[in-house]
PDB file of C-alpha atoms and ligand atoms in Angstrom:
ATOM      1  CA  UNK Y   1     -19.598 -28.252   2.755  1.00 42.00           C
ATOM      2  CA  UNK Y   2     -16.777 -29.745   4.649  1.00 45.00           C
ATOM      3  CA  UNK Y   3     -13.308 -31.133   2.533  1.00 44.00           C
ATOM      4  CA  UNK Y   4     -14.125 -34.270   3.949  1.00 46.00           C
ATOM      5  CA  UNK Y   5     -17.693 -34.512   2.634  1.00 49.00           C
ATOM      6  CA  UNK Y   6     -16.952 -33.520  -0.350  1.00 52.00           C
ATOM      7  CA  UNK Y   7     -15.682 -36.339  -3.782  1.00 61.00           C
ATOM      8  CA  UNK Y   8     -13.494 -34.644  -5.450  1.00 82.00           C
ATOM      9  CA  UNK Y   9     -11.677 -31.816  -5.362  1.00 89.00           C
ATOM     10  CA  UNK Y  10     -13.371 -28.630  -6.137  1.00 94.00           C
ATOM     11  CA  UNK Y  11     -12.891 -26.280  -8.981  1.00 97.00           C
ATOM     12  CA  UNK Y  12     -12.540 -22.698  -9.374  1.00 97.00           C
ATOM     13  CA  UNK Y  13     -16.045 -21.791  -9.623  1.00 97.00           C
ATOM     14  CA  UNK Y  14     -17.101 -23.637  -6.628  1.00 97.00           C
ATOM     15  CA  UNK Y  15     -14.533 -21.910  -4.712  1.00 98.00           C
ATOM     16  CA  UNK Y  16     -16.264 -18.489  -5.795  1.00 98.00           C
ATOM     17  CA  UNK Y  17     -19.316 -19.926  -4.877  1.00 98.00           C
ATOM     18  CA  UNK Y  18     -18.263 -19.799  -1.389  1.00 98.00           C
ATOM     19  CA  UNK Y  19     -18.285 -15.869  -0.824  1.00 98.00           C
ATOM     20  CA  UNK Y  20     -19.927 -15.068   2.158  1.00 98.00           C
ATOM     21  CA  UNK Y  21     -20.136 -18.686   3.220  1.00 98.00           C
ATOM     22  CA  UNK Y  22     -18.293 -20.600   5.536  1.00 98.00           C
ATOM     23  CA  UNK Y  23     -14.911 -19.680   5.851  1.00 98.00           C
ATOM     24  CA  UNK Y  24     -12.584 -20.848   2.975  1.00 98.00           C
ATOM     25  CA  UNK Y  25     -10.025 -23.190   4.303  1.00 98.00           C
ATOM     26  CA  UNK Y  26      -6.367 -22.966   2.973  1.00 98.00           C
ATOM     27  CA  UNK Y  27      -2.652 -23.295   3.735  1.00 98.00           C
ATOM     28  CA  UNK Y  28       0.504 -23.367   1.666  1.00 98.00           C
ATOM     29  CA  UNK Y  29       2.691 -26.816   0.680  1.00 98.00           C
ATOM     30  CA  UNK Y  30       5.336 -27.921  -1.276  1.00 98.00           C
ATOM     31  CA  UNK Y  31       5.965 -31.669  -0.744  1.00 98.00           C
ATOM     32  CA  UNK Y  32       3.706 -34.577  -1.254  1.00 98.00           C
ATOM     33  CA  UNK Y  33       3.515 -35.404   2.561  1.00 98.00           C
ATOM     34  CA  UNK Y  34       2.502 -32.150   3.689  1.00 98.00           C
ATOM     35  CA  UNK Y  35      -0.129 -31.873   1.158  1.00 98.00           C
ATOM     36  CA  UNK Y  36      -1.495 -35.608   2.230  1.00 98.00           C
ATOM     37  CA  UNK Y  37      -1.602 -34.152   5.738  1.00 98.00           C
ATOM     38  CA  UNK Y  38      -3.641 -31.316   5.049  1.00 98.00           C
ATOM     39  CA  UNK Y  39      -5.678 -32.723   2.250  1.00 98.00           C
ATOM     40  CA  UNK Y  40      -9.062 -33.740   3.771  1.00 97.00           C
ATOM     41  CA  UNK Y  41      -8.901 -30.402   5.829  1.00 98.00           C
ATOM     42  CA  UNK Y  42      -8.151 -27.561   3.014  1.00 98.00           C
ATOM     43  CA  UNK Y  43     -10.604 -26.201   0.596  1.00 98.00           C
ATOM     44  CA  UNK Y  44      -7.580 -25.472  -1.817  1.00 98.00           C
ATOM     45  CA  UNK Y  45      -3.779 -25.650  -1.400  1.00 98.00           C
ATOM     46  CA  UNK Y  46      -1.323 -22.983  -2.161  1.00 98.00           C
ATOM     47  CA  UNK Y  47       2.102 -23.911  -4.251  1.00 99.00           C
ATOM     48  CA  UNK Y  48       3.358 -20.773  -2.730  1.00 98.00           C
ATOM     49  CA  UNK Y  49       6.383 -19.022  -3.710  1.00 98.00           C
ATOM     50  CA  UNK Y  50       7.359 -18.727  -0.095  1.00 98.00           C
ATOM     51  CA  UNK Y  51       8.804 -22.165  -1.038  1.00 98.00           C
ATOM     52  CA  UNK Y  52      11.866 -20.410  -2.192  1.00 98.00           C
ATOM     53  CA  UNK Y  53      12.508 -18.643   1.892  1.00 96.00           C
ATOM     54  CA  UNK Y  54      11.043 -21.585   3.377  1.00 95.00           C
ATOM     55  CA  UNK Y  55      12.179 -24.789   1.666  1.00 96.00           C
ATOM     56  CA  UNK Y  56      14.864 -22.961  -0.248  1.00 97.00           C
ATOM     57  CA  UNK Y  57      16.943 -20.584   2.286  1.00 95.00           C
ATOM     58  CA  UNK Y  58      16.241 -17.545  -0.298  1.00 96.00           C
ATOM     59  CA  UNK Y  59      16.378 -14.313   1.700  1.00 95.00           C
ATOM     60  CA  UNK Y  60      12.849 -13.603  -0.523  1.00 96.00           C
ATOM     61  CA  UNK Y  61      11.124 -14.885  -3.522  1.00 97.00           C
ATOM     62  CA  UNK Y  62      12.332 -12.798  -5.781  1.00 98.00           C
ATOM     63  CA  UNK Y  63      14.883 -15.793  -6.811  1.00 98.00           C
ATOM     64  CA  UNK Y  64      12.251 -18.521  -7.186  1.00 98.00           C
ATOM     65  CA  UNK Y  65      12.001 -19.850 -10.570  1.00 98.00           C
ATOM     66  CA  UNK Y  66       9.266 -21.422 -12.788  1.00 98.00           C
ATOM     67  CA  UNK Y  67      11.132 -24.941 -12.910  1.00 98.00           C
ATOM     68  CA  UNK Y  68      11.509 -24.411  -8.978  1.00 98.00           C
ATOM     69  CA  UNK Y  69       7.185 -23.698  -9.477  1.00 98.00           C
ATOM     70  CA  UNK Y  70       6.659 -26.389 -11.711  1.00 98.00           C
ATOM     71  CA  UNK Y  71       9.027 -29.165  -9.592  1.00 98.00           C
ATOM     72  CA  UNK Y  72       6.863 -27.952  -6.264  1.00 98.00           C
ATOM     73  CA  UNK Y  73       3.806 -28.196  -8.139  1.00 98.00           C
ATOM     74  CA  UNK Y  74       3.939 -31.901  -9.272  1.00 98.00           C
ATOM     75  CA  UNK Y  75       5.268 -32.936  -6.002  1.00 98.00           C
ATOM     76  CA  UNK Y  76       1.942 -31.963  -4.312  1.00 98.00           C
ATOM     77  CA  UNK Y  77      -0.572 -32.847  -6.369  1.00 98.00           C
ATOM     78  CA  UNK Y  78       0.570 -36.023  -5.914  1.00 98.00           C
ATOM     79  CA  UNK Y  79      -0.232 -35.755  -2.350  1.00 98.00           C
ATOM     80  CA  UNK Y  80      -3.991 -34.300  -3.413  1.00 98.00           C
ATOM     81  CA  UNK Y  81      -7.530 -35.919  -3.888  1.00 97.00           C
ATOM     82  CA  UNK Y  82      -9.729 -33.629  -2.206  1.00 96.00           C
ATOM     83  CA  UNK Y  83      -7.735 -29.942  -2.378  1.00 98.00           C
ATOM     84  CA  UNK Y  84      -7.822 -28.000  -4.803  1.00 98.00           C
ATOM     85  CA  UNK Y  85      -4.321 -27.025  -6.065  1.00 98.00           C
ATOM     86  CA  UNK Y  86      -3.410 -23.588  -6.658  1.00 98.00           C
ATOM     87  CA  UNK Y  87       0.525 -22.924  -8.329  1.00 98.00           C
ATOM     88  CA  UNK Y  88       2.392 -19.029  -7.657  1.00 98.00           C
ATOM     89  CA  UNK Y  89       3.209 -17.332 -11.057  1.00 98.00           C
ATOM     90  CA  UNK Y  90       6.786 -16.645  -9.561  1.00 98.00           C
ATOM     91  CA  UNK Y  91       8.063 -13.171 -10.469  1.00 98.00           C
ATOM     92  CA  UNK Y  92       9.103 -12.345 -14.065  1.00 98.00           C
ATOM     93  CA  UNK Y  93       7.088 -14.873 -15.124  1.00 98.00           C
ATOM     94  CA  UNK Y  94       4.051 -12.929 -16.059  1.00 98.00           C
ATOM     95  CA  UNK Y  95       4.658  -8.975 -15.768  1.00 98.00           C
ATOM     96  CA  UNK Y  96       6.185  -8.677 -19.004  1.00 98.00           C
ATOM     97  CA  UNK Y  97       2.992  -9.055 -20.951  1.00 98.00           C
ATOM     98  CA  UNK Y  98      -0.016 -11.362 -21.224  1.00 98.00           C
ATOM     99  CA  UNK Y  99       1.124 -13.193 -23.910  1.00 98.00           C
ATOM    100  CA  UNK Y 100       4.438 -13.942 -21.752  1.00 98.00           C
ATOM    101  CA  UNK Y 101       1.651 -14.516 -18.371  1.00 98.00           C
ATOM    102  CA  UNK Y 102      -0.263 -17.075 -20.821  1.00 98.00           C
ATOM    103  CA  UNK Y 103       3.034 -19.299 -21.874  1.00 98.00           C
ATOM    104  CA  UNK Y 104       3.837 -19.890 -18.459  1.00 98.00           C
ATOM    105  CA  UNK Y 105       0.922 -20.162 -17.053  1.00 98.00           C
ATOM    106  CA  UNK Y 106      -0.460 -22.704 -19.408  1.00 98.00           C
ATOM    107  CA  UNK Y 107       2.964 -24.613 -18.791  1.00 98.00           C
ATOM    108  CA  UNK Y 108       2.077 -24.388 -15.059  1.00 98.00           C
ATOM    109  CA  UNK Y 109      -1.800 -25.710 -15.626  1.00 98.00           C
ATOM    110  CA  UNK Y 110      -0.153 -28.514 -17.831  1.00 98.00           C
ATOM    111  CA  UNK Y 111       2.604 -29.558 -15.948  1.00 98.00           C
ATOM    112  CA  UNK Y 112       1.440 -29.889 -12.998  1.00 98.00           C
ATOM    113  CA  UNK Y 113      -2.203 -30.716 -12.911  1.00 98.00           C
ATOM    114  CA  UNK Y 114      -2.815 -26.959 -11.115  1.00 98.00           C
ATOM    115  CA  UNK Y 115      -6.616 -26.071 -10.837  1.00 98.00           C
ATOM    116  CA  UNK Y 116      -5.692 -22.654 -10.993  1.00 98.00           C
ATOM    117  CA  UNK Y 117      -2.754 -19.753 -11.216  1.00 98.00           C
ATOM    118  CA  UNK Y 118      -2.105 -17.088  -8.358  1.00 99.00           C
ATOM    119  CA  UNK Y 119      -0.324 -14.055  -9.651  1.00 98.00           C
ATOM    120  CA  UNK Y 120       0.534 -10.647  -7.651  1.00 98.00           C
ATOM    121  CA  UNK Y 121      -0.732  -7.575  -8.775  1.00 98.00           C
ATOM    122  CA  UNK Y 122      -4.197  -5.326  -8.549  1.00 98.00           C
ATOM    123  CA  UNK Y 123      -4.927  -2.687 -11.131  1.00 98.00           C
ATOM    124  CA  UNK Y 124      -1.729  -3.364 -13.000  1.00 98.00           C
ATOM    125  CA  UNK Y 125      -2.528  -6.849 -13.884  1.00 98.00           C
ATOM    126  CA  UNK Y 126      -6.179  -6.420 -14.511  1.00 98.00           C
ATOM    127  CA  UNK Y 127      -5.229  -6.915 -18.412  1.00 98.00           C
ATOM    128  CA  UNK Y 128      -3.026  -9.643 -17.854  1.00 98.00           C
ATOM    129  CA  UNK Y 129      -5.931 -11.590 -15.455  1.00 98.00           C
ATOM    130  CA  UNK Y 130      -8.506 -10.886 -18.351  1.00 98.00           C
ATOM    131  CA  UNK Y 131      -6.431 -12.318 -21.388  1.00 98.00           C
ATOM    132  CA  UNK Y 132      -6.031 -15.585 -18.745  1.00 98.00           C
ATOM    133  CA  UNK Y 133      -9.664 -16.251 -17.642  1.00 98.00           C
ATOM    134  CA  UNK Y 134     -10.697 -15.573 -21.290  1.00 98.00           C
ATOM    135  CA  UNK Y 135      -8.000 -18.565 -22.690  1.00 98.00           C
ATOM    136  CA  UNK Y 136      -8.976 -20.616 -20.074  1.00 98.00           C
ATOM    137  CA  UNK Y 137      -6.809 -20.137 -17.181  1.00 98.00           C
ATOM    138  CA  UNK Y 138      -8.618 -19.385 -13.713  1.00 98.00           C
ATOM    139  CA  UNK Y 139      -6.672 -16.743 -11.736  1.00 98.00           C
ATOM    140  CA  UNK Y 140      -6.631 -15.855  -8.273  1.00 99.00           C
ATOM    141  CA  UNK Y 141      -5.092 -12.581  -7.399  1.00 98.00           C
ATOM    142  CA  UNK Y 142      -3.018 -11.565  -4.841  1.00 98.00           C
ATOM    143  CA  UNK Y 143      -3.024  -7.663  -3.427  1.00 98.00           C
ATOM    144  CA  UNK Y 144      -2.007  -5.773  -0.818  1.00 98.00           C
ATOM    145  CA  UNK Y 145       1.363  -6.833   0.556  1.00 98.00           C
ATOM    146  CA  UNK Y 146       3.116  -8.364  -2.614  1.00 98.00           C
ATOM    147  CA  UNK Y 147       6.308  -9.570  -1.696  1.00 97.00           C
ATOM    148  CA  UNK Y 148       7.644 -10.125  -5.356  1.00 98.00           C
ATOM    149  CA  UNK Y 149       7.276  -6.010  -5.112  1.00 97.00           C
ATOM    150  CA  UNK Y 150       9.212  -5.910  -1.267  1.00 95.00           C
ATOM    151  CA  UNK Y 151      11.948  -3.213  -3.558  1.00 96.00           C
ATOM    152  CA  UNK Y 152       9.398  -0.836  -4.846  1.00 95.00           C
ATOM    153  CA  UNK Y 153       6.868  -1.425  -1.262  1.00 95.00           C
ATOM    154  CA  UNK Y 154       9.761  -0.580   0.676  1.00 91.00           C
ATOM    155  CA  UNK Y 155       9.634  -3.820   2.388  1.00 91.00           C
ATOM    156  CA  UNK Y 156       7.022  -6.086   4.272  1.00 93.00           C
ATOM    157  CA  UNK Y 157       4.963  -3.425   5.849  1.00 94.00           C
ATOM    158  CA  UNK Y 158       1.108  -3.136   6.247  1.00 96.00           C
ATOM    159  CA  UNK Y 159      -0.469  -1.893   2.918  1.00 96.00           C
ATOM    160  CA  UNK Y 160      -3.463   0.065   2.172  1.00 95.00           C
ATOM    161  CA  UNK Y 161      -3.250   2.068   5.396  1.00 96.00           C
ATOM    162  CA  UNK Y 162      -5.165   5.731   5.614  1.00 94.00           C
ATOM    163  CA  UNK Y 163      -5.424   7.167   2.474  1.00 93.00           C
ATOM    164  CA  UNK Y 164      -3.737   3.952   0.397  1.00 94.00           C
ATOM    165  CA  UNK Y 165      -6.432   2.302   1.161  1.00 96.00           C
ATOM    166  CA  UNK Y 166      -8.662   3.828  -1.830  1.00 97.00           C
ATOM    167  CA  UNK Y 167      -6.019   2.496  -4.291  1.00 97.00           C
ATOM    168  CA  UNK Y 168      -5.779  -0.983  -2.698  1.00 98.00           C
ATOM    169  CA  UNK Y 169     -10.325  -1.070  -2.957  1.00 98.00           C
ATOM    170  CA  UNK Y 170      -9.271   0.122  -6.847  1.00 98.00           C
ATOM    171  CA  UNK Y 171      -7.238  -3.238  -6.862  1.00 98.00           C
ATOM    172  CA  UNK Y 172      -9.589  -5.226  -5.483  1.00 98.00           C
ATOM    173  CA  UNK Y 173     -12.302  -4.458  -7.587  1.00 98.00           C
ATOM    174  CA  UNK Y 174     -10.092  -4.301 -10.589  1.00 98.00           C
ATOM    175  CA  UNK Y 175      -9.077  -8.095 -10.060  1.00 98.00           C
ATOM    176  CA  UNK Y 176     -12.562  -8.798  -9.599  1.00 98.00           C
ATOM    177  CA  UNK Y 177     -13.536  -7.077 -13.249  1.00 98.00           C
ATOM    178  CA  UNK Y 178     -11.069  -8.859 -15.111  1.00 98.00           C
ATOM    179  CA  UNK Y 179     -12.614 -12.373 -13.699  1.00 98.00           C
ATOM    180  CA  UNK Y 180     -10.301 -14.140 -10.719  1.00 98.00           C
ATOM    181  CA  UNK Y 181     -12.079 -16.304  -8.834  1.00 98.00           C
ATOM    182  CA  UNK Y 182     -10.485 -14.828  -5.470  1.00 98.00           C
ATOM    183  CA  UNK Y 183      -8.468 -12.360  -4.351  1.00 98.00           C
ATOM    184  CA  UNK Y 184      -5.777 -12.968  -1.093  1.00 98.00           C
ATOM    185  CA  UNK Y 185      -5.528  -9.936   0.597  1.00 98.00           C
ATOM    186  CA  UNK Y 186      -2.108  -9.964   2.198  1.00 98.00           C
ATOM    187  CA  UNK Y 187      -0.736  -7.593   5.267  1.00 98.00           C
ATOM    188  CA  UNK Y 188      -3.833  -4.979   5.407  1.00 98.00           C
ATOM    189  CA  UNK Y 189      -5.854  -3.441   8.067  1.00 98.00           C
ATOM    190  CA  UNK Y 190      -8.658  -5.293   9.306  1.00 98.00           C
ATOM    191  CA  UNK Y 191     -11.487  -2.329   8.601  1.00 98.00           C
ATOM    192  CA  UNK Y 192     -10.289  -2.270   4.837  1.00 98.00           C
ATOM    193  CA  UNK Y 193     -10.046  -6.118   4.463  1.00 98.00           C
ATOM    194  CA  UNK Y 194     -13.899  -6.033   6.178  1.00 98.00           C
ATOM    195  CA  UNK Y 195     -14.954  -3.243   3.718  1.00 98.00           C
ATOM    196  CA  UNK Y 196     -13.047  -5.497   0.840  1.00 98.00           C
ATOM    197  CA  UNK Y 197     -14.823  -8.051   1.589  1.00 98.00           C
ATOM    198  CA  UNK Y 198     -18.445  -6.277   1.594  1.00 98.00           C
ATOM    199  CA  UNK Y 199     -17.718  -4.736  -1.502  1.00 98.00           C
ATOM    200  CA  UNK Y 200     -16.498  -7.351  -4.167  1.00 98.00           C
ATOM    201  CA  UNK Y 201     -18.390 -10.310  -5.319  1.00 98.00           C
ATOM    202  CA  UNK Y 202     -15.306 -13.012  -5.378  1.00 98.00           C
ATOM    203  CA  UNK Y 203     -14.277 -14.681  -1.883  1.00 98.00           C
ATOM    204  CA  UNK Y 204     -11.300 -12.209   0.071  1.00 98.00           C
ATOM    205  CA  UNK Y 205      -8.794 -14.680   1.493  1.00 98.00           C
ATOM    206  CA  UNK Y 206      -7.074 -12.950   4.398  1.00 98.00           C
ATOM    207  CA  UNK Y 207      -3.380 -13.117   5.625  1.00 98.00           C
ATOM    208  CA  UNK Y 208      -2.891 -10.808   8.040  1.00 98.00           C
ATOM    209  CA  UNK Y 209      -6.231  -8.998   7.257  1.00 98.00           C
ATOM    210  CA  UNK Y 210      -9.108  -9.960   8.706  1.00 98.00           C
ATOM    211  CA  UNK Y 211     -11.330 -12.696  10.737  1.00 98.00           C
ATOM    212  CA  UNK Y 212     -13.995 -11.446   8.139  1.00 98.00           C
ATOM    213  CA  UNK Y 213     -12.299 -12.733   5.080  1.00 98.00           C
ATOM    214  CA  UNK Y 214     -14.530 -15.212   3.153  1.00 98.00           C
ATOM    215  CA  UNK Y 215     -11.511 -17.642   4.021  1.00 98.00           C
ATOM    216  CA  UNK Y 216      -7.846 -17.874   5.413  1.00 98.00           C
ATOM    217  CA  UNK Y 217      -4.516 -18.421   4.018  1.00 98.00           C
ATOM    218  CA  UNK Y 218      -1.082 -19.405   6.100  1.00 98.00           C
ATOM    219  CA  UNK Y 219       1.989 -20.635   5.133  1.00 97.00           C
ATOM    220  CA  UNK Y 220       2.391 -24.129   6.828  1.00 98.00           C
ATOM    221  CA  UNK Y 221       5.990 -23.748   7.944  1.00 97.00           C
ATOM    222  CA  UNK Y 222       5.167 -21.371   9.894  1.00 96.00           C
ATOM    223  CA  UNK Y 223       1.753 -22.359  11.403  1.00 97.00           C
ATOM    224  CA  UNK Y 224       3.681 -26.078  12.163  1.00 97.00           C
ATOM    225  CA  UNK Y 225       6.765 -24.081  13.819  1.00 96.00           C
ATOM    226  CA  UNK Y 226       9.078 -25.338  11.550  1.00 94.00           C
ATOM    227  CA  UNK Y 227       9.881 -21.819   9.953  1.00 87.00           C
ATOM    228  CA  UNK Y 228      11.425 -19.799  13.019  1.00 82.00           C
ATOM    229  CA  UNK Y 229      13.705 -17.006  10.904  1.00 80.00           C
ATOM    230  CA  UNK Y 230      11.039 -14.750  12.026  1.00 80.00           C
ATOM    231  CA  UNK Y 231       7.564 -14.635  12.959  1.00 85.00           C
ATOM    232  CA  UNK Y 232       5.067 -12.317  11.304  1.00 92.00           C
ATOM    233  CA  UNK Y 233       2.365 -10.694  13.761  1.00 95.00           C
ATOM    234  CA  UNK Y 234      -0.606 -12.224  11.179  1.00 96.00           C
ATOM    235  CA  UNK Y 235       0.905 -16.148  12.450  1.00 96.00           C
ATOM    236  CA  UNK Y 236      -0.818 -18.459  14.984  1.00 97.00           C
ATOM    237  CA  UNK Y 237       1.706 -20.939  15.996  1.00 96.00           C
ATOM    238  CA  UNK Y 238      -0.298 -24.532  16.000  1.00 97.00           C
ATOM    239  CA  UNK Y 239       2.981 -26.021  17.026  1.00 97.00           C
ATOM    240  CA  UNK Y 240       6.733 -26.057  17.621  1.00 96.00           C
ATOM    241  CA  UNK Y 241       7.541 -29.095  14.866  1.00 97.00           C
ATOM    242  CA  UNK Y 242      10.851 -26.705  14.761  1.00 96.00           C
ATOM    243  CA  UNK Y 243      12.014 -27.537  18.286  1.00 96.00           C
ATOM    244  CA  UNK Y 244      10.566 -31.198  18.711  1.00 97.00           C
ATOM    245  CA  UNK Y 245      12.545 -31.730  15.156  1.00 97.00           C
ATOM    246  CA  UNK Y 246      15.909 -30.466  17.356  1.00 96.00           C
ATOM    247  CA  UNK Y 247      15.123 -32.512  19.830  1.00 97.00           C
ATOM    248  CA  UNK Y 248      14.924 -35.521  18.101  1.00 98.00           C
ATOM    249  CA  UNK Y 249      18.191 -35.007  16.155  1.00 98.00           C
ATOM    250  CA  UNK Y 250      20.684 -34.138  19.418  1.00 98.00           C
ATOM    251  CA  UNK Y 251      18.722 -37.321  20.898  1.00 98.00           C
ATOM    252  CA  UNK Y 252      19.915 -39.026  17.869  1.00 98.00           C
ATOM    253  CA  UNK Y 253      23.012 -37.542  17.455  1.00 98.00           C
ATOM    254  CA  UNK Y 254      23.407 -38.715  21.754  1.00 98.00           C
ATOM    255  CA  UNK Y 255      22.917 -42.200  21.395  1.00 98.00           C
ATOM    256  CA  UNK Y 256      25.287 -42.791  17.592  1.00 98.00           C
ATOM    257  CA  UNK Y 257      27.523 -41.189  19.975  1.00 98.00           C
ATOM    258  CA  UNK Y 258      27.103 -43.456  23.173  1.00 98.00           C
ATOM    259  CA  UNK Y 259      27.012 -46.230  20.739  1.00 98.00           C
ATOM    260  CA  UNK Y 260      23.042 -46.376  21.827  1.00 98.00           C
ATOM    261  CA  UNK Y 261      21.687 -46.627  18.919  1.00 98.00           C
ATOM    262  CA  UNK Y 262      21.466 -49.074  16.522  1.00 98.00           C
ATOM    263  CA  UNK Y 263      20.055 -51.163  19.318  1.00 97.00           C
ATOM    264  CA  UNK Y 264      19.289 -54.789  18.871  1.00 96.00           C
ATOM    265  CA  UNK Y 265      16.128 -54.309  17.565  1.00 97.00           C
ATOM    266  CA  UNK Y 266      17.855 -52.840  14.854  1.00 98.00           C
ATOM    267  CA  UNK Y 267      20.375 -55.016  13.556  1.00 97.00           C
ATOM    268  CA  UNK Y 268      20.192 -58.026  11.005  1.00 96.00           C
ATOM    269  CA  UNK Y 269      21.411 -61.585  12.383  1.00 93.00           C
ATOM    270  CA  UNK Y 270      23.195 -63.606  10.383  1.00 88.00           C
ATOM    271  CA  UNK Y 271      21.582 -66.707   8.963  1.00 75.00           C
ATOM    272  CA  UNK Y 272      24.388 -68.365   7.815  1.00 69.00           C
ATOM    273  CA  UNK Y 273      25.666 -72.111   9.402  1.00 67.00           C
ATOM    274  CA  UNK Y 274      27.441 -71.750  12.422  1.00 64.00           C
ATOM    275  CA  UNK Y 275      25.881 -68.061  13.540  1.00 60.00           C
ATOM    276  CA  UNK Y 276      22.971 -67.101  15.794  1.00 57.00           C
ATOM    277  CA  UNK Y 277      19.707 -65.394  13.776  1.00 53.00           C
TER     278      UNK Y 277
HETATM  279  O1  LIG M 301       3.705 -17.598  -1.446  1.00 71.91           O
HETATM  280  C1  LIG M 301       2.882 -17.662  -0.535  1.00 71.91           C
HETATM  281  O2  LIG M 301       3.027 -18.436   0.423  1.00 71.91           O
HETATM  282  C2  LIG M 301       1.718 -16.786  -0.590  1.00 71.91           C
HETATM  283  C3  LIG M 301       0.813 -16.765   0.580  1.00 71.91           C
HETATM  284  C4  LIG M 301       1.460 -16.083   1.713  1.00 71.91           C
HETATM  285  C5  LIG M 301      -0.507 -16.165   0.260  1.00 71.91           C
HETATM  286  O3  LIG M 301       1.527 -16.105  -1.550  1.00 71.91           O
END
């Protein structure tokens, strides 16, 4: 079913329902206006916490905080009626314990009107997922490249490669055991996402991984253009917002100078006796 057919935004379950389908529809926001702009096309929304390098300036996310989550969060739902919303459990928020995982992300659920949580972590965080689901909380996991982990991964290379790919599979099906509705499968070869994919029953949604995911994932910024630090092999470019954005500010910042702008059609007349309208 297409976003645009649909009434109301779907839930967790229907997104599951959607393994093997067609492709699962998805991209990152963090302001109301983005999110009304990609409302009627995404299956669900991502409250990433990219947010912090892309919004933020952070040089990762390793400094994004729940309030930062939370703030982002309310901001687009706002901007939702068709999306679903998921909301990053930024890091330290939920490795600690599951009781910790649970207190924030029940904060996150009721703060923000979040149909779901995403949290990082495969085998590790099979507990924590578990406790979730079971209190109510619908997860979707995150494996493979995990940026909140760039200092133990050794940075942002491809995961799961050769051998490493048996423990990332482990992950996989771990997160699936423990109940998450989906799993995004970040940075990984296409063969293992494809063989991912075969093997566990919840949606895969790919990033870098494969045209064979059960759906995609990008982060808007940087499909719009608007994020240019760097450019990750796994991103289309849909447009250059980023250089039309320059454009229109040095035109702007031309004419204030030439005295060009306000023009006429900009200016208030003055009503009062004696003066031209
Ligand atoms: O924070 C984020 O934007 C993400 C996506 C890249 C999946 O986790």
């Amino acid at each position: 079913m297409s976003a645009t057919a649909r009434k109301s935004a779907p839930l967790p379950d229907d997104i599951r329902a959607r393994k093997g389908g067609v492709p699962l529809v998805s991209l990152t926001a963090y302001t109301t206006p983005m999110a009304q702009v990609m409302d009627a096309h995404c299956d669900f929304v991502l409250v990433g916490d990219s947010v912090g390098m892309v919004l933020h300036g952070l040089p990762s996310t390793l400094g994004v905080t729940l309030e930062m989550m939370i703030l982002h969060g309310q901001a687009v739902r706002r901007g939702l009626s068709h999306a679903m919303m998921v909301v990053d459990m930024p890091f330290g928020s939920y490795e600690e314990s599951p009781a910790q995982a649970f207190r924030n992300a029940a904060r996150v659920m009721a703060e923000t009107g979040a149909g779901a949580v995403k949290l990082e972590g495969g085998v590790a965080m099979e507990e924590t997922i578990a406790f979730l689901v079971r209190r109510g909380i619908p997860v979707m996991a995150h494996i493979g490249l995990t940026p909140q982990s760039i200092n133990t991964l050794g940075g942002y290379k491809v995961q799961g490669r050769g051998a490493a790919g048996e423990a990332l599979l482990a992950d996989a099906r771990a997160v699936t055991r423990a109940g998450a509705f989906a799993v995004v499968l970040e940075k990984v070869p296409e063969t293992l996402a494809d063989l991912i994919t075969a093997e566990v029953e919840i949606p895969t949604i790919g990033i870098g991984a494969s045209a064979g995911c059960d759906g995609q994932i990008l982060v808007v910024d940087d499909m719009l253009g608007l994020f240019t630090a760097f450019k990750a092999k796994f991103v289309k470019r849909y447009a250059d917002l980023g250089e039309q954005a320059e454009l229109a500010v040095a035109a702007y910042a031309t004419e204030v100078r030439a005295r060009q702008f306000p023009g006429p059609e900009h200016v208030f007349g003055d009503a009062a006796p004696g003066k031209k309208a």
